[in-house]
Tab-separated table of C-alpha atoms and ligand atoms in Angstrom:
chain	number	residue	atom	x	y	z
A	12	UNK	CA	-49.716	-21.151	-30.847
A	13	UNK	CA	-45.935	-21.390	-30.908
A	14	UNK	CA	-44.725	-22.620	-27.506
A	15	UNK	CA	-41.526	-20.762	-26.656
A	16	UNK	CA	-39.018	-21.679	-23.932
A	17	UNK	CA	-36.606	-19.024	-22.679
A	18	UNK	CA	-33.399	-20.401	-21.184
A	19	UNK	CA	-31.525	-17.614	-19.353
A	20	UNK	CA	-33.734	-14.927	-17.847
A	21	UNK	CA	-31.382	-11.934	-17.570
A	22	UNK	CA	-31.102	-8.671	-19.489
A	23	UNK	CA	-32.067	-10.129	-22.871
A	24	UNK	CA	-34.146	-13.127	-21.740
A	25	UNK	CA	-36.641	-11.175	-19.630
A	26	UNK	CA	-37.222	-8.681	-22.437
A	27	UNK	CA	-37.698	-11.459	-25.006
A	28	UNK	CA	-40.178	-13.168	-22.650
A	29	UNK	CA	-42.335	-10.028	-22.454
A	30	UNK	CA	-42.136	-9.489	-26.233
A	31	UNK	CA	-43.086	-13.120	-26.974
A	32	UNK	CA	-46.033	-12.894	-24.575
A	33	UNK	CA	-47.302	-9.856	-26.509
A	34	UNK	CA	-47.489	-11.863	-29.777
A	35	UNK	CA	-50.869	-13.238	-30.891
A	36	UNK	CA	-49.255	-16.407	-32.293
A	37	UNK	CA	-46.880	-17.262	-29.409
A	38	UNK	CA	-46.955	-18.352	-25.772
A	39	UNK	CA	-44.150	-18.350	-23.216
A	40	UNK	CA	-44.100	-21.954	-22.012
A	41	UNK	CA	-41.641	-21.128	-19.266
A	42	UNK	CA	-38.359	-19.469	-18.370
A	43	UNK	CA	-35.269	-21.144	-16.907
A	44	UNK	CA	-32.944	-19.593	-14.352
A	45	UNK	CA	-29.860	-20.756	-12.532
A	46	UNK	CA	-30.555	-19.104	-9.192
A	47	UNK	CA	-33.294	-17.374	-7.203
A	48	UNK	CA	-32.592	-13.658	-7.529
A	49	UNK	CA	-34.907	-10.655	-8.060
A	50	UNK	CA	-35.426	-11.629	-11.691
A	51	UNK	CA	-36.653	-15.091	-10.628
A	52	UNK	CA	-39.099	-13.402	-8.261
A	53	UNK	CA	-40.451	-11.044	-10.920
A	54	UNK	CA	-40.754	-13.922	-13.406
A	55	UNK	CA	-43.154	-15.615	-10.987
A	56	UNK	CA	-44.983	-12.358	-10.279
A	57	UNK	CA	-45.552	-12.075	-14.032
A	58	UNK	CA	-46.955	-15.626	-14.048
A	59	UNK	CA	-44.148	-17.193	-16.049
A	60	UNK	CA	-43.504	-20.834	-15.119
A	61	UNK	CA	-40.008	-20.991	-13.661
A	62	UNK	CA	-37.681	-23.911	-14.411
A	63	UNK	CA	-34.343	-24.755	-12.782
A	64	UNK	CA	-31.499	-24.478	-15.302
A	65	UNK	CA	-29.033	-26.339	-13.073
A	66	UNK	CA	-30.319	-29.426	-11.271
A	67	UNK	CA	-27.937	-29.196	-8.286
A	68	UNK	CA	-29.144	-25.679	-7.537
A	69	UNK	CA	-32.884	-26.441	-7.782
A	70	UNK	CA	-33.226	-26.621	-3.981
A	71	UNK	CA	-32.106	-22.992	-3.660
A	72	UNK	CA	-35.377	-21.868	-5.252
A	73	UNK	CA	-37.493	-23.715	-2.658
A	74	UNK	CA	-35.295	-22.302	0.114
A	75	UNK	CA	-35.994	-18.813	-1.246
A	76	UNK	CA	-39.715	-19.586	-1.306
A	77	UNK	CA	-39.929	-19.715	-5.118
A	78	UNK	CA	-41.935	-22.447	-6.798
A	79	UNK	CA	-40.205	-24.379	-9.569
A	80	UNK	CA	-42.179	-26.074	-12.376
A	81	UNK	CA	-39.418	-28.595	-13.127
A	82	UNK	CA	-35.954	-29.019	-14.621
A	83	UNK	CA	-34.962	-27.174	-17.799
A	84	UNK	CA	-34.982	-30.495	-19.695
A	85	UNK	CA	-38.798	-30.717	-19.290
A	86	UNK	CA	-39.148	-27.183	-20.655
A	87	UNK	CA	-36.924	-27.846	-23.662
A	88	UNK	CA	-38.710	-31.131	-24.380
A	89	UNK	CA	-42.175	-29.527	-24.406
A	90	UNK	CA	-41.254	-26.372	-26.385
A	91	UNK	CA	-41.502	-25.770	-30.137
A	92	UNK	CA	-38.398	-23.574	-29.918
A	93	UNK	CA	-35.916	-22.387	-27.275
A	94	UNK	CA	-34.536	-18.883	-27.026
A	95	UNK	CA	-31.167	-19.284	-25.305
A	96	UNK	CA	-30.302	-15.990	-23.623
A	97	UNK	CA	-27.570	-17.261	-21.328
A	98	UNK	CA	-24.210	-15.461	-20.970
A	99	UNK	CA	-21.660	-15.667	-23.829
A	100	UNK	CA	-20.319	-19.184	-24.269
A	101	UNK	CA	-23.026	-20.930	-22.218
A	102	UNK	CA	-25.281	-21.158	-25.281
A	103	UNK	CA	-22.629	-23.330	-26.948
A	104	UNK	CA	-22.621	-25.621	-23.898
A	105	UNK	CA	-26.431	-25.858	-24.074
A	106	UNK	CA	-26.546	-26.853	-27.756
A	107	UNK	CA	-26.315	-30.595	-26.947
A	108	UNK	CA	-29.406	-30.265	-24.696
A	109	UNK	CA	-31.464	-28.736	-27.514
A	110	UNK	CA	-30.240	-31.401	-29.943
A	111	UNK	CA	-31.102	-34.173	-27.477
A	112	UNK	CA	-34.747	-33.069	-27.441
A	113	UNK	CA	-34.774	-32.125	-31.124
A	114	UNK	CA	-35.905	-28.587	-30.294
A	115	UNK	CA	-34.712	-25.775	-32.590
A	116	UNK	CA	-32.847	-23.012	-30.801
A	117	UNK	CA	-32.011	-19.331	-31.099
A	118	UNK	CA	-28.743	-18.126	-29.584
A	119	UNK	CA	-27.550	-14.585	-28.892
A	120	UNK	CA	-24.696	-12.460	-30.200
A	121	UNK	CA	-22.209	-13.574	-27.549
A	122	UNK	CA	-21.955	-16.996	-29.223
A	123	UNK	CA	-19.606	-17.761	-32.119
A	124	UNK	CA	-21.044	-17.638	-35.624
A	125	UNK	CA	-19.808	-21.168	-36.350
A	126	UNK	CA	-22.050	-22.611	-33.611
A	127	UNK	CA	-25.115	-22.133	-35.812
A	128	UNK	CA	-26.567	-22.768	-39.273
A	129	UNK	CA	-27.025	-19.042	-39.858
A	130	UNK	CA	-26.728	-15.651	-38.160
A	131	UNK	CA	-29.866	-13.508	-38.279
A	132	UNK	CA	-31.070	-9.956	-38.773
A	133	UNK	CA	-34.748	-9.646	-39.708
A	134	UNK	CA	-34.334	-6.761	-42.178
A	135	UNK	CA	-31.305	-8.247	-43.902
A	136	UNK	CA	-31.465	-12.050	-44.156
A	137	UNK	CA	-34.747	-13.370	-42.656
A	138	UNK	CA	-35.113	-16.096	-45.308
A	139	UNK	CA	-31.747	-17.700	-44.437
A	140	UNK	CA	-33.179	-18.850	-41.092
A	141	UNK	CA	-36.278	-20.574	-42.506
A	142	UNK	CA	-36.190	-24.203	-41.390
A	143	UNK	CA	-32.797	-23.887	-39.652
A	144	UNK	CA	-32.276	-25.696	-36.329
A	145	UNK	CA	-29.681	-23.387	-34.796
A	146	UNK	CA	-29.793	-19.634	-35.441
A	147	UNK	CA	-27.821	-16.798	-33.839
A	148	UNK	CA	-29.511	-13.412	-33.434
A	149	UNK	CA	-26.493	-11.147	-33.887
A	150	UNK	CA	-25.295	-8.715	-31.216
A	151	UNK	CA	-26.751	-5.300	-30.501
A	152	UNK	CA	-24.006	-3.545	-32.480
A	153	UNK	CA	-24.186	-5.909	-35.450
A	154	UNK	CA	-27.985	-5.561	-35.473
A	155	UNK	CA	-27.637	-1.764	-35.454
A	156	UNK	CA	-25.136	-1.763	-38.317
A	157	UNK	CA	-27.061	-4.310	-40.425
A	158	UNK	CA	-30.321	-2.345	-40.225
A	159	UNK	CA	-28.656	0.680	-41.812
A	160	UNK	CA	-26.500	-1.167	-44.327
A	161	UNK	CA	-29.363	-3.267	-45.806
A	162	UNK	CA	-31.408	-0.359	-47.230
A	163	UNK	CA	-28.272	1.487	-48.400
A	164	UNK	CA	-27.075	-1.582	-50.314
A	165	UNK	CA	-30.480	-2.048	-51.935
A	166	UNK	CA	-30.906	1.598	-52.921
A	167	UNK	CA	-27.391	2.697	-53.909
A	168	UNK	CA	-24.898	-0.181	-53.563
A	169	UNK	CA	-22.183	-0.042	-50.909
A	170	UNK	CA	-18.484	0.003	-51.762
A	171	UNK	CA	-17.081	0.159	-48.230
A	172	UNK	CA	-18.260	0.649	-44.641
A	173	UNK	CA	-16.077	2.147	-41.920
A	174	UNK	CA	-17.549	2.306	-38.416
A	175	UNK	CA	-16.175	3.453	-35.087
A	176	UNK	CA	-18.092	2.017	-32.163
A	177	UNK	CA	-18.010	3.904	-28.869
A	178	UNK	CA	-19.205	1.163	-26.571
A	179	UNK	CA	-20.840	1.440	-23.164
A	180	UNK	CA	-18.622	-0.113	-20.490
A	181	UNK	CA	-21.470	-2.225	-19.094
A	182	UNK	CA	-25.243	-2.409	-18.772
A	183	UNK	CA	-26.798	-0.445	-15.868
A	184	UNK	CA	-27.072	-3.652	-13.792
A	185	UNK	CA	-23.497	-4.785	-14.453
A	186	UNK	CA	-21.822	-3.362	-11.357
A	187	UNK	CA	-18.636	-5.317	-12.044
A	188	UNK	CA	-17.884	-3.753	-15.437
A	189	UNK	CA	-15.823	-0.725	-16.422
A	190	UNK	CA	-13.887	1.404	-17.171
A	191	UNK	CA	-14.925	3.783	-14.374
A	192	UNK	CA	-12.715	6.693	-15.452
A	193	UNK	CA	-10.949	5.949	-18.705
A	194	UNK	CA	-11.295	5.594	-22.484
A	195	UNK	CA	-10.039	2.272	-23.811
A	196	UNK	CA	-9.296	1.256	-27.373
A	197	UNK	CA	-11.326	-1.974	-27.120
A	198	UNK	CA	-10.458	-4.240	-28.673
A	199	UNK	CA	-7.122	-2.527	-29.295
A	200	UNK	CA	-6.586	-4.607	-32.449
A	201	UNK	CA	-8.173	-3.530	-35.726
A	202	UNK	CA	-10.590	-4.470	-37.106
A	203	UNK	CA	-12.726	-5.102	-34.040
A	204	UNK	CA	-14.805	-8.299	-34.113
A	205	UNK	CA	-17.885	-6.303	-35.170
A	206	UNK	CA	-16.874	-6.010	-38.852
A	207	UNK	CA	-16.459	-9.775	-39.373
A	208	UNK	CA	-19.693	-10.229	-37.423
A	209	UNK	CA	-21.596	-7.965	-39.847
A	210	UNK	CA	-20.117	-10.097	-42.650
A	211	UNK	CA	-22.028	-13.092	-41.217
A	212	UNK	CA	-25.145	-11.204	-42.336
A	213	UNK	CA	-23.782	-9.798	-45.642
A	214	UNK	CA	-21.088	-12.147	-46.908
A	215	UNK	CA	-19.905	-9.863	-49.745
A	216	UNK	CA	-19.606	-6.642	-47.729
A	217	UNK	CA	-16.360	-4.673	-47.320
A	218	UNK	CA	-16.429	-3.350	-43.729
A	219	UNK	CA	-13.816	-2.238	-41.192
A	220	UNK	CA	-14.764	-1.481	-37.581
A	221	UNK	CA	-12.878	0.018	-34.628
A	222	UNK	CA	-14.052	-0.183	-31.027
A	223	UNK	CA	-13.602	1.892	-27.883
A	224	UNK	CA	-15.050	1.494	-24.391
A	225	UNK	CA	-16.142	4.447	-22.270
A	226	UNK	CA	-17.585	4.903	-18.753
A	227	UNK	CA	-21.245	4.859	-19.825
A	228	UNK	CA	-24.096	2.409	-19.314
A	229	UNK	CA	-27.037	3.814	-21.265
A	230	UNK	CA	-26.230	3.151	-24.934
A	231	UNK	CA	-23.550	2.546	-27.566
A	232	UNK	CA	-22.754	5.273	-30.120
A	233	UNK	CA	-21.676	4.547	-33.708
A	234	UNK	CA	-19.843	6.959	-35.992
A	235	UNK	CA	-20.527	5.570	-39.458
A	236	UNK	CA	-18.927	6.284	-42.850
A	237	UNK	CA	-20.315	4.407	-45.857
A	238	UNK	CA	-18.820	4.814	-49.322
A	239	UNK	CA	-21.759	4.343	-51.685
A	240	UNK	CA	-21.566	3.258	-55.307
A	241	UNK	CA	-23.292	6.475	-56.411
A	242	UNK	CA	-23.282	10.127	-55.402
A	243	UNK	CA	-26.450	10.759	-53.410
A	244	UNK	CA	-28.006	13.826	-51.786
A	245	UNK	CA	-28.149	13.672	-48.001
A	246	UNK	CA	-31.851	14.552	-48.224
A	247	UNK	CA	-32.488	11.409	-50.287
A	248	UNK	CA	-30.664	9.240	-47.748
A	249	UNK	CA	-32.720	10.784	-44.949
A	250	UNK	CA	-35.902	9.943	-46.854
A	251	UNK	CA	-34.716	6.379	-47.491
A	252	UNK	CA	-33.786	5.726	-43.863
A	253	UNK	CA	-36.951	7.387	-42.540
A	254	UNK	CA	-38.963	4.684	-44.376
A	255	UNK	CA	-37.327	1.935	-42.286
A	256	UNK	CA	-39.523	0.848	-39.381
A	257	UNK	CA	-36.648	0.063	-37.010
A	258	UNK	CA	-34.677	3.246	-37.674
A	259	UNK	CA	-35.685	6.318	-35.670
A	260	UNK	CA	-34.441	9.552	-37.225
A	261	UNK	CA	-34.158	12.006	-34.342
A	262	UNK	CA	-35.519	15.336	-35.619
A	263	UNK	CA	-33.409	18.402	-34.793
A	264	UNK	CA	-36.484	20.007	-33.212
A	265	UNK	CA	-36.565	17.373	-30.446
A	266	UNK	CA	-33.286	18.777	-29.057
A	267	UNK	CA	-32.065	15.309	-28.072
A	268	UNK	CA	-28.303	15.709	-27.750
A	269	UNK	CA	-27.231	12.299	-26.480
A	270	UNK	CA	-28.165	8.964	-24.946
A	271	UNK	CA	-29.309	10.527	-21.660
A	272	UNK	CA	-32.108	12.457	-23.354
A	273	UNK	CA	-32.931	9.500	-25.581
A	274	UNK	CA	-33.554	7.363	-22.504
A	275	UNK	CA	-35.515	10.206	-20.914
A	276	UNK	CA	-37.665	10.350	-24.063
A	277	UNK	CA	-38.188	6.567	-23.915
A	278	UNK	CA	-39.391	6.912	-20.312
A	279	UNK	CA	-41.672	9.840	-21.201
A	280	UNK	CA	-43.387	7.874	-23.974
A	281	UNK	CA	-43.877	4.962	-21.567
A	282	UNK	CA	-41.500	2.439	-23.033
A	283	UNK	CA	-41.129	-0.683	-20.822
A	284	UNK	CA	-37.774	-0.558	-18.991
A	285	UNK	CA	-37.080	2.644	-21.018
A	286	UNK	CA	-36.208	0.343	-23.926
A	287	UNK	CA	-35.385	1.748	-27.362
A	288	UNK	CA	-35.760	-1.049	-29.912
A	289	UNK	CA	-34.904	1.224	-32.852
A	290	UNK	CA	-31.537	2.561	-34.049
A	291	UNK	CA	-31.486	6.248	-33.069
A	292	UNK	CA	-29.952	8.231	-35.933
A	293	UNK	CA	-29.399	11.963	-35.544
A	294	UNK	CA	-31.158	13.298	-38.626
A	295	UNK	CA	-28.901	16.307	-39.074
A	296	UNK	CA	-25.793	14.079	-38.858
A	297	UNK	CA	-26.786	12.348	-42.127
A	298	UNK	CA	-24.370	14.027	-44.547
A	299	UNK	CA	-22.803	13.213	-47.876
A	300	UNK	CA	-19.474	14.281	-49.380
A	301	UNK	CA	-19.269	12.887	-52.913
A	302	UNK	CA	-20.011	9.169	-52.528
A	303	UNK	CA	-19.249	9.196	-48.785
A	304	UNK	CA	-22.151	9.090	-46.331
A	305	UNK	CA	-21.670	9.962	-42.654
A	306	UNK	CA	-23.983	9.613	-39.662
A	307	UNK	CA	-24.130	9.125	-35.887
A	308	UNK	CA	-26.439	6.558	-34.306
A	309	UNK	CA	-27.217	5.509	-30.747
A	310	UNK	CA	-27.897	1.817	-30.083
A	311	UNK	CA	-29.722	0.647	-26.962
A	312	UNK	CA	-27.721	-2.494	-26.292
A	313	UNK	CA	-30.240	-4.090	-23.939
A	314	UNK	CA	-33.214	-4.018	-26.274
A	315	UNK	CA	-32.557	-3.618	-30.027
A	316	UNK	CA	-32.179	-7.405	-30.458
A	317	UNK	CA	-35.542	-8.146	-28.796
A	318	UNK	CA	-37.850	-7.694	-31.839
A	319	UNK	CA	-35.216	-9.577	-33.859
A	320	UNK	CA	-35.599	-12.614	-31.564
A	321	UNK	CA	-39.363	-12.556	-32.082
A	322	UNK	CA	-38.908	-12.477	-35.865
A	323	UNK	CA	-36.284	-15.226	-35.739
A	324	UNK	CA	-38.808	-17.511	-33.997
A	325	UNK	CA	-41.238	-17.103	-36.920
A	326	UNK	CA	-38.444	-17.504	-39.462
A	327	UNK	CA	-37.130	-20.762	-37.986
A	328	UNK	CA	-40.620	-22.272	-37.767
A	329	UNK	CA	-41.628	-20.978	-41.228
A	330	UNK	CA	-44.654	-19.171	-39.751
A	331	UNK	CA	-44.361	-15.897	-41.717
A	332	UNK	CA	-42.204	-14.093	-44.247
A	333	UNK	CA	-39.971	-11.162	-43.297
A	334	UNK	CA	-42.467	-8.432	-44.087
A	335	UNK	CA	-45.395	-10.096	-42.262
A	336	UNK	CA	-43.336	-10.942	-39.212
A	337	UNK	CA	-41.641	-7.552	-38.878
A	338	UNK	CA	-44.982	-5.772	-39.221
A	339	UNK	CA	-46.674	-7.984	-36.613
A	340	UNK	CA	-43.767	-7.712	-34.168
A	341	UNK	CA	-43.622	-3.939	-34.579
A	342	UNK	CA	-47.357	-3.557	-34.089
A	343	UNK	CA	-47.614	-5.769	-30.998
A	344	UNK	CA	-44.508	-4.363	-29.298
A	345	UNK	CA	-45.089	-0.771	-30.363
A	346	UNK	CA	-41.848	-0.468	-32.356
A	347	UNK	CA	-41.595	2.808	-34.278
A	348	UNK	CA	-40.907	6.158	-32.606
B	630	NAD	P1	-27.232	-11.594	-18.408
B	630	NAD	O1	-26.067	-11.998	-17.587
B	630	NAD	O2	-27.943	-10.334	-18.100
B	630	NAD	O3	-28.325	-12.759	-18.390
B	630	NAD	C1	-27.985	-14.103	-18.555
B	630	NAD	C2	-28.881	-14.944	-17.674
B	630	NAD	O4	-28.601	-16.315	-17.889
B	630	NAD	C3	-28.661	-14.680	-16.183
B	630	NAD	O5	-29.922	-14.605	-15.569
B	630	NAD	C4	-27.882	-15.905	-15.715
B	630	NAD	O6	-28.130	-16.205	-14.370
B	630	NAD	C5	-28.460	-16.967	-16.620
B	630	NAD	N1	-27.632	-18.169	-16.777
B	630	NAD	C6	-26.308	-18.329	-16.561
B	630	NAD	N2	-25.941	-19.591	-16.833
B	630	NAD	C7	-27.044	-20.249	-17.234
B	630	NAD	C8	-27.327	-21.583	-17.635
B	630	NAD	N3	-26.375	-22.498	-17.688
B	630	NAD	N4	-28.598	-21.892	-17.981
B	630	NAD	C9	-29.592	-20.971	-17.926
B	630	NAD	N5	-29.390	-19.701	-17.541
B	630	NAD	C10	-28.137	-19.340	-17.206
B	630	NAD	O7	-26.714	-11.617	-19.907
B	630	NAD	P2	-27.347	-10.835	-21.143
B	630	NAD	O8	-26.796	-9.460	-21.163
B	630	NAD	O9	-28.814	-11.039	-21.190
B	630	NAD	O10	-26.659	-11.593	-22.353
B	630	NAD	C11	-27.151	-12.818	-22.852
B	630	NAD	C12	-26.666	-13.003	-24.265
B	630	NAD	O11	-27.149	-11.917	-25.052
B	630	NAD	C13	-25.144	-13.013	-24.455
B	630	NAD	O12	-24.823	-13.855	-25.540
B	630	NAD	C14	-24.848	-11.581	-24.828
B	630	NAD	O13	-23.655	-11.442	-25.564
B	630	NAD	C15	-26.062	-11.265	-25.678
B	630	NAD	N6	-26.382	-9.838	-25.793
B	630	NAD	C16	-26.312	-9.016	-24.708
B	630	NAD	C17	-26.577	-7.670	-24.869
B	630	NAD	C18	-26.475	-6.704	-23.722
B	630	NAD	O14	-26.156	-5.564	-23.938
B	630	NAD	N7	-26.733	-7.090	-22.503
B	630	NAD	C19	-26.954	-7.174	-26.119
B	630	NAD	C20	-27.093	-8.050	-27.188
B	630	NAD	C21	-26.779	-9.390	-27.023
């Protein structure tokens, strides 16, 4: 059994903990938190051992009536691998801790690409992470773009990608984020950081991205234009993308017109936390004009990277190849709408 430590038990960390627990070849050794909030309480209710991420604040847990198993150092020392799901920039500060205990670590998309040996997307470059000590699971948007670009490159060749990302202002729990009533070019400079980030997965890809932020919390929306190396029928692209296990092609008959109904659908089918691990591509938006392909996709920012973290654990420890790992992760989590 692979013993997994989760350092940072927030939006991403708590989802990764549940996904790891569902795997037949992994155990959650414990989760580390900085302070005793509702997430610390639910971690204990779910029988996860809780570790104090910051020594000086360890007493706060006892004061709140929450039992601590020890300091984060003990957790890191005992684990086969750490999933760092702390806020952007904190992962970089934690790297020395993981090196001290010689424990390989996964970081999240908020960290810089140069912190790690390789950036990771299971569908696109699984093998690059085999045996690496420090691996970054790319951001929700980069994951969403990479999952579409990989099959298109393999099937037709890609000359150029242009993507406009309409980004949610914050996650539902992020009460301090905005805008509340505005539309921001964000970042206002072009290209946005997403294009270079996708190039950490495909180093020979020509991609430009533009970003905007809107007053929404449910999902991101991508407007994608890919210039292929061949003229292709839209029907063939639909068939190609429908084969991909982490792409959900929303059929016209479902009458899902936006992220609100997508989340409603996720709740109706009983998804935990209404998570949507798949890219949600509107089937009828998949269109071609000459060599240009167009489509719209919704990306659930809080959850699409979760199966990728599970696969990255197996990649780093050399426990499975891409196909085996993706299939096992999908089956145990229930990925595939
Ligand atoms: P979050 O704020 O929801 O959770 C982070 C958790 O880490 C919190 O519980 C916080 O208390 C804890 N923490 C803070 N400092 C810590 C420390 N020193 N040691 C241990 N724990 C600490 O953040 P999140 O949204 O889960 O983001 C985590 C990472 O995942 C970031 O790199 C982010 O860019 C990336 N990411 C976030 C999203 C998203 O939409 N939320 C999507 C993809 C990737």
